[in-house]
CSV table of C-alpha atoms in Angstrom, one decimal:
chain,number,residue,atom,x,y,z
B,1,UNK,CA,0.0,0.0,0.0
B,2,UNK,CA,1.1,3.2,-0.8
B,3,UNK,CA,2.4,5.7,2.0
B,4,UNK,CA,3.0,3.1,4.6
B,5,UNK,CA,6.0,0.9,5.3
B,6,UNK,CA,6.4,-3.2,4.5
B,7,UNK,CA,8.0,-5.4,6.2
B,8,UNK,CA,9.3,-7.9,3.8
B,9,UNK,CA,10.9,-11.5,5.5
B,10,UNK,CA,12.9,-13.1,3.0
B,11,UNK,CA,15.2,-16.2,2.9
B,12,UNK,CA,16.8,-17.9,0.2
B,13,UNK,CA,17.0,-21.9,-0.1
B,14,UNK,CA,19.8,-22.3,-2.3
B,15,UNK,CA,22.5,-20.0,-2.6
B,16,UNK,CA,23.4,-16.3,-1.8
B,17,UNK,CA,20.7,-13.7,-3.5
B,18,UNK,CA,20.5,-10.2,-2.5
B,19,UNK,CA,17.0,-8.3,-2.8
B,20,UNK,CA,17.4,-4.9,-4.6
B,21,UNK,CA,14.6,-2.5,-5.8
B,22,UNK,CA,16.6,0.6,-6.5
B,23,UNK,CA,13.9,2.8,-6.6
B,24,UNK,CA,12.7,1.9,-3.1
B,25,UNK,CA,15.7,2.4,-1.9
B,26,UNK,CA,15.9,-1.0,-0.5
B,27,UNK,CA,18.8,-3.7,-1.1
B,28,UNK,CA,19.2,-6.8,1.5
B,29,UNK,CA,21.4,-10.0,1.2
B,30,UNK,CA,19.8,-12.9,2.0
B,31,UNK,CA,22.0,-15.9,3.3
B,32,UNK,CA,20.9,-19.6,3.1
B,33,UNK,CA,19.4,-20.6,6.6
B,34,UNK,CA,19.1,-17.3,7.6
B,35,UNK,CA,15.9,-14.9,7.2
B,36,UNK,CA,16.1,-11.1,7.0
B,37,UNK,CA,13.9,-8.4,6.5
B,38,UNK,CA,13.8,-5.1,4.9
B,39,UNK,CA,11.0,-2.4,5.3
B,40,UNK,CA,9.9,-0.5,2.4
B,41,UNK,CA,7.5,2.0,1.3
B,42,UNK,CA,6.1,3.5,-1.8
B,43,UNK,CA,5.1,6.8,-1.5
B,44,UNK,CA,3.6,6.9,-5.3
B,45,UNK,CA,1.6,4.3,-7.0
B,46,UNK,CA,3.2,2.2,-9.9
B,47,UNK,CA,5.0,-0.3,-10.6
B,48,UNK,CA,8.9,-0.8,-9.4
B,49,UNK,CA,11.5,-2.9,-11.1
B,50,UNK,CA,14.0,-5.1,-8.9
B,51,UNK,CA,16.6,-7.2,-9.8
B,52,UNK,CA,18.9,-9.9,-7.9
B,53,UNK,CA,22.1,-7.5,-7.1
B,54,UNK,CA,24.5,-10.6,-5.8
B,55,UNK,CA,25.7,-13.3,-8.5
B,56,UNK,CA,23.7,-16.3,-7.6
B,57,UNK,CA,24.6,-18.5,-10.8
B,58,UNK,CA,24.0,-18.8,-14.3
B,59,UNK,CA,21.1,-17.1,-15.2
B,60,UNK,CA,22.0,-14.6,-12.0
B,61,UNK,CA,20.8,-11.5,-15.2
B,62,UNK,CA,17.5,-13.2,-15.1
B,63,UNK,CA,16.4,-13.1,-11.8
B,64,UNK,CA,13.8,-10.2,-11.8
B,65,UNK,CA,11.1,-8.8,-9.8
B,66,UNK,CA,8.2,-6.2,-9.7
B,67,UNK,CA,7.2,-4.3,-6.6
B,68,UNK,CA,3.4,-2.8,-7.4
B,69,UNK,CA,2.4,0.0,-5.1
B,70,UNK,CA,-1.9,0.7,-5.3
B,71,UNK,CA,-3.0,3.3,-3.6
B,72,UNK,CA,-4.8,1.6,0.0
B,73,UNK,CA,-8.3,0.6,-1.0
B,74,UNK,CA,-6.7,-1.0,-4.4
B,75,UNK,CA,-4.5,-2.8,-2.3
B,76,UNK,CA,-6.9,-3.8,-0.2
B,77,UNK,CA,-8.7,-5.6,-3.0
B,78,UNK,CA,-5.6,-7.2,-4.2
B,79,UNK,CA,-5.3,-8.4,-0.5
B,80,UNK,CA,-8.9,-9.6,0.1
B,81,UNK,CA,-8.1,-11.9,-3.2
B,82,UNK,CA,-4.9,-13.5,-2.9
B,83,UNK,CA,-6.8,-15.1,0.3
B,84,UNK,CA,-9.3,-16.4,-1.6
B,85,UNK,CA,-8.5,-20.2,-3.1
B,86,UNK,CA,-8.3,-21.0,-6.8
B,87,UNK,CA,-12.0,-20.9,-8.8
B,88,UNK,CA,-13.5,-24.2,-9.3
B,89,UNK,CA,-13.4,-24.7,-13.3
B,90,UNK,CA,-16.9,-24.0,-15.1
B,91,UNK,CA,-16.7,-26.0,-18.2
B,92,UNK,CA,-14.8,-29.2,-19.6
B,93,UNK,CA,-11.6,-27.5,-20.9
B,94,UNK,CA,-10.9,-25.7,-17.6
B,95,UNK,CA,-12.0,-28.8,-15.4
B,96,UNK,CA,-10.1,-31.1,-18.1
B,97,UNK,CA,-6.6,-28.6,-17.3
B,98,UNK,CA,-7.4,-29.2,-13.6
B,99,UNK,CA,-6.8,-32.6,-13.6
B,100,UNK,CA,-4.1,-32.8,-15.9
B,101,UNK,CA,-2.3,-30.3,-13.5
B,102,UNK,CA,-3.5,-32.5,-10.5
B,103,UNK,CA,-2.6,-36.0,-12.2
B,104,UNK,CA,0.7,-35.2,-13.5
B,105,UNK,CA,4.5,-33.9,-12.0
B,106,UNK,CA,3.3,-30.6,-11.4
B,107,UNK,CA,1.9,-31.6,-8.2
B,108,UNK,CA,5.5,-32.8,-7.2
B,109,UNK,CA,6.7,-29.1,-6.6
B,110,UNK,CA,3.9,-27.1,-7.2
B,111,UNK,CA,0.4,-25.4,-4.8
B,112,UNK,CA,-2.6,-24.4,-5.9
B,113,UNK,CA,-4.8,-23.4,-3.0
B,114,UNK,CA,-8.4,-25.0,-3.2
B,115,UNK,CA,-6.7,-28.2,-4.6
B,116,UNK,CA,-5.1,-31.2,-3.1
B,117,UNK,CA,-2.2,-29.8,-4.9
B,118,UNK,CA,0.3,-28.6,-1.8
B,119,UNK,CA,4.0,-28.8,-2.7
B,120,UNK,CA,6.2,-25.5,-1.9
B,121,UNK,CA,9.7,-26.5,-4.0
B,122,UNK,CA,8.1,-24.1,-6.9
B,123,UNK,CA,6.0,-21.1,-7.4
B,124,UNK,CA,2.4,-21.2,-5.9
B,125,UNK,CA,-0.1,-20.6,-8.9
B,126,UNK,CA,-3.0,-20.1,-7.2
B,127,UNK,CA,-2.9,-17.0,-8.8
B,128,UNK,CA,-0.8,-16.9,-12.0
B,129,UNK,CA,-2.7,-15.8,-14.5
B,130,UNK,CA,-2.3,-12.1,-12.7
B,131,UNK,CA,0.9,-12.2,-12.8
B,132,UNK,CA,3.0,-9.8,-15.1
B,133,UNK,CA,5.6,-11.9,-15.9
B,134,UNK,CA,6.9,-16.0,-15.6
B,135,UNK,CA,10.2,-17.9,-14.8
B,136,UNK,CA,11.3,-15.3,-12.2
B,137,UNK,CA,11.1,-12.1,-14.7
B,138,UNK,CA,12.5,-14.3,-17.8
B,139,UNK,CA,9.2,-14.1,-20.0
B,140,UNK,CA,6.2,-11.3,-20.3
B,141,UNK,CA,2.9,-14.0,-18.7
B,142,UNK,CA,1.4,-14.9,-22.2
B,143,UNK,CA,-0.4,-18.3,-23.2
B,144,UNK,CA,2.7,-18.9,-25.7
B,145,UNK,CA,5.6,-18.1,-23.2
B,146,UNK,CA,4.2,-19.7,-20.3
B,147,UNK,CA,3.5,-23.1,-23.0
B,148,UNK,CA,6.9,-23.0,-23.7
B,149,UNK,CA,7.7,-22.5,-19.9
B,150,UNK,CA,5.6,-25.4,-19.1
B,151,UNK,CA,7.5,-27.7,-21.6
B,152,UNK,CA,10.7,-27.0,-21.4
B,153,UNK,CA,11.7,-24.4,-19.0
B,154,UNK,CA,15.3,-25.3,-19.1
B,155,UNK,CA,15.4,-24.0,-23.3
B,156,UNK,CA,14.2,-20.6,-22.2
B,157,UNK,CA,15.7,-20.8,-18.7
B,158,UNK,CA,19.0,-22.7,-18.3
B,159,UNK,CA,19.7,-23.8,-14.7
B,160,UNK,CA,15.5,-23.5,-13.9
B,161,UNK,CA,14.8,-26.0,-12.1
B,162,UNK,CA,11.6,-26.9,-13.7
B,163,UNK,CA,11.6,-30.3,-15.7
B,164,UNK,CA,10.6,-30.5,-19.0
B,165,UNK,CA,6.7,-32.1,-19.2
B,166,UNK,CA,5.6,-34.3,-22.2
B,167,UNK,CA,2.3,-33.4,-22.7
B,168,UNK,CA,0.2,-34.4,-25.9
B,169,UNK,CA,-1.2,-30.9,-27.6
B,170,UNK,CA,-4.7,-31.4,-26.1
B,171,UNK,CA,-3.6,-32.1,-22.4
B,172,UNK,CA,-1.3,-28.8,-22.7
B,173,UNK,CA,-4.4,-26.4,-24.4
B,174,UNK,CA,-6.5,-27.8,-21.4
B,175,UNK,CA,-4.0,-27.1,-18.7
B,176,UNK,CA,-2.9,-23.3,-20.2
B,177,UNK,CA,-6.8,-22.2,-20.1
B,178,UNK,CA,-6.7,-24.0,-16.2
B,179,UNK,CA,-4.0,-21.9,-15.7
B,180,UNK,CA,-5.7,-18.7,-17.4
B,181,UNK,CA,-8.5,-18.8,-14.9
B,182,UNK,CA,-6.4,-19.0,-11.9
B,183,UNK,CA,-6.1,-14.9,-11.2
């Protein structure tokens, strides 16, 4: 929300990272095993870049972020949402990518609140049809780059540690529109 500070908790799993968003005026390392926290605040609306500022490995240039600031009913809104669990699908394509999502790998690493599915090794989608981008900055959120993403992260993404998915051309149009109502 804009005009008040955030306390942001972060941690990283794997190696060292540092959290910068320049415009914020906020940098922090984070240290496997160890959580930190940095406050920020946004005293205009929009939309702030941020960008990994400590080498972390190969695709170290890819590791990208955006910090949205909405004025305080908008972000409210957003709030009141991101509780909310995934929407039950309404017609066969949607329920069809539901259970392609919930009967193959992606289960493995992968949440989607509202489902059985619980992992936390990748990204919750519970929501990722809202987001702006996929692969941690790597690719604008469109049906085609997040298709791609889905079949073979590591050609987009070297080092992701998504595994590529065989899925036959029906089975991957049914999970993309899934995917597209989850916002």
């Amino acid at each position: 929300p804009v005009g008040r500070p955030v306390l942001l908790r972060l941690n990283s799993q794997d190696v060292i990272h540092s959290f910068w968003a320049p415009d914020l005026n906020g940098k922090r390392d984070l240290i496997p095993g160890k959580e930190s926290s940095i406050w920020l605040q946004a005293d205009t609306p929009g939309v702030y870049r941020g960008q990994c500022a400590e080498f972390c490995g190969y695709q170290h240039a890819k590791m990208a972020f955006l910090v949205v600031a909405d004025r305080p009913a908008d972000f409210q809104r957003w709030y009141a949402a991101q509780a909310d669990t995934a929407r039950t699908p309404t017609d066969s394509l949607t329920s069809r990518g539901q259970e392609v999502f919930l009967t193959s790998q992606c289960v493995m690493c992968h949440s989607i609140h509202g489902t059985p599915a619980g992992a936390t090794v990748g990204p919750d989608l519970t929501h990722v049809a809202s987001r702006r981008y996929i692969g941690a900055g790597a690719l604008p959120n469109t049906r085609g780059n997040l298709a791609g993403w889905v079949l073979d992260a590591q050609g987009i993404k070297p080092g992701a540690h998504m595994p590529p998915n065989s899925l036959s051309p029906a089975d991957l149009q049914a999970l993309l529109a899934y995917l597209g109502t989850l916002k």
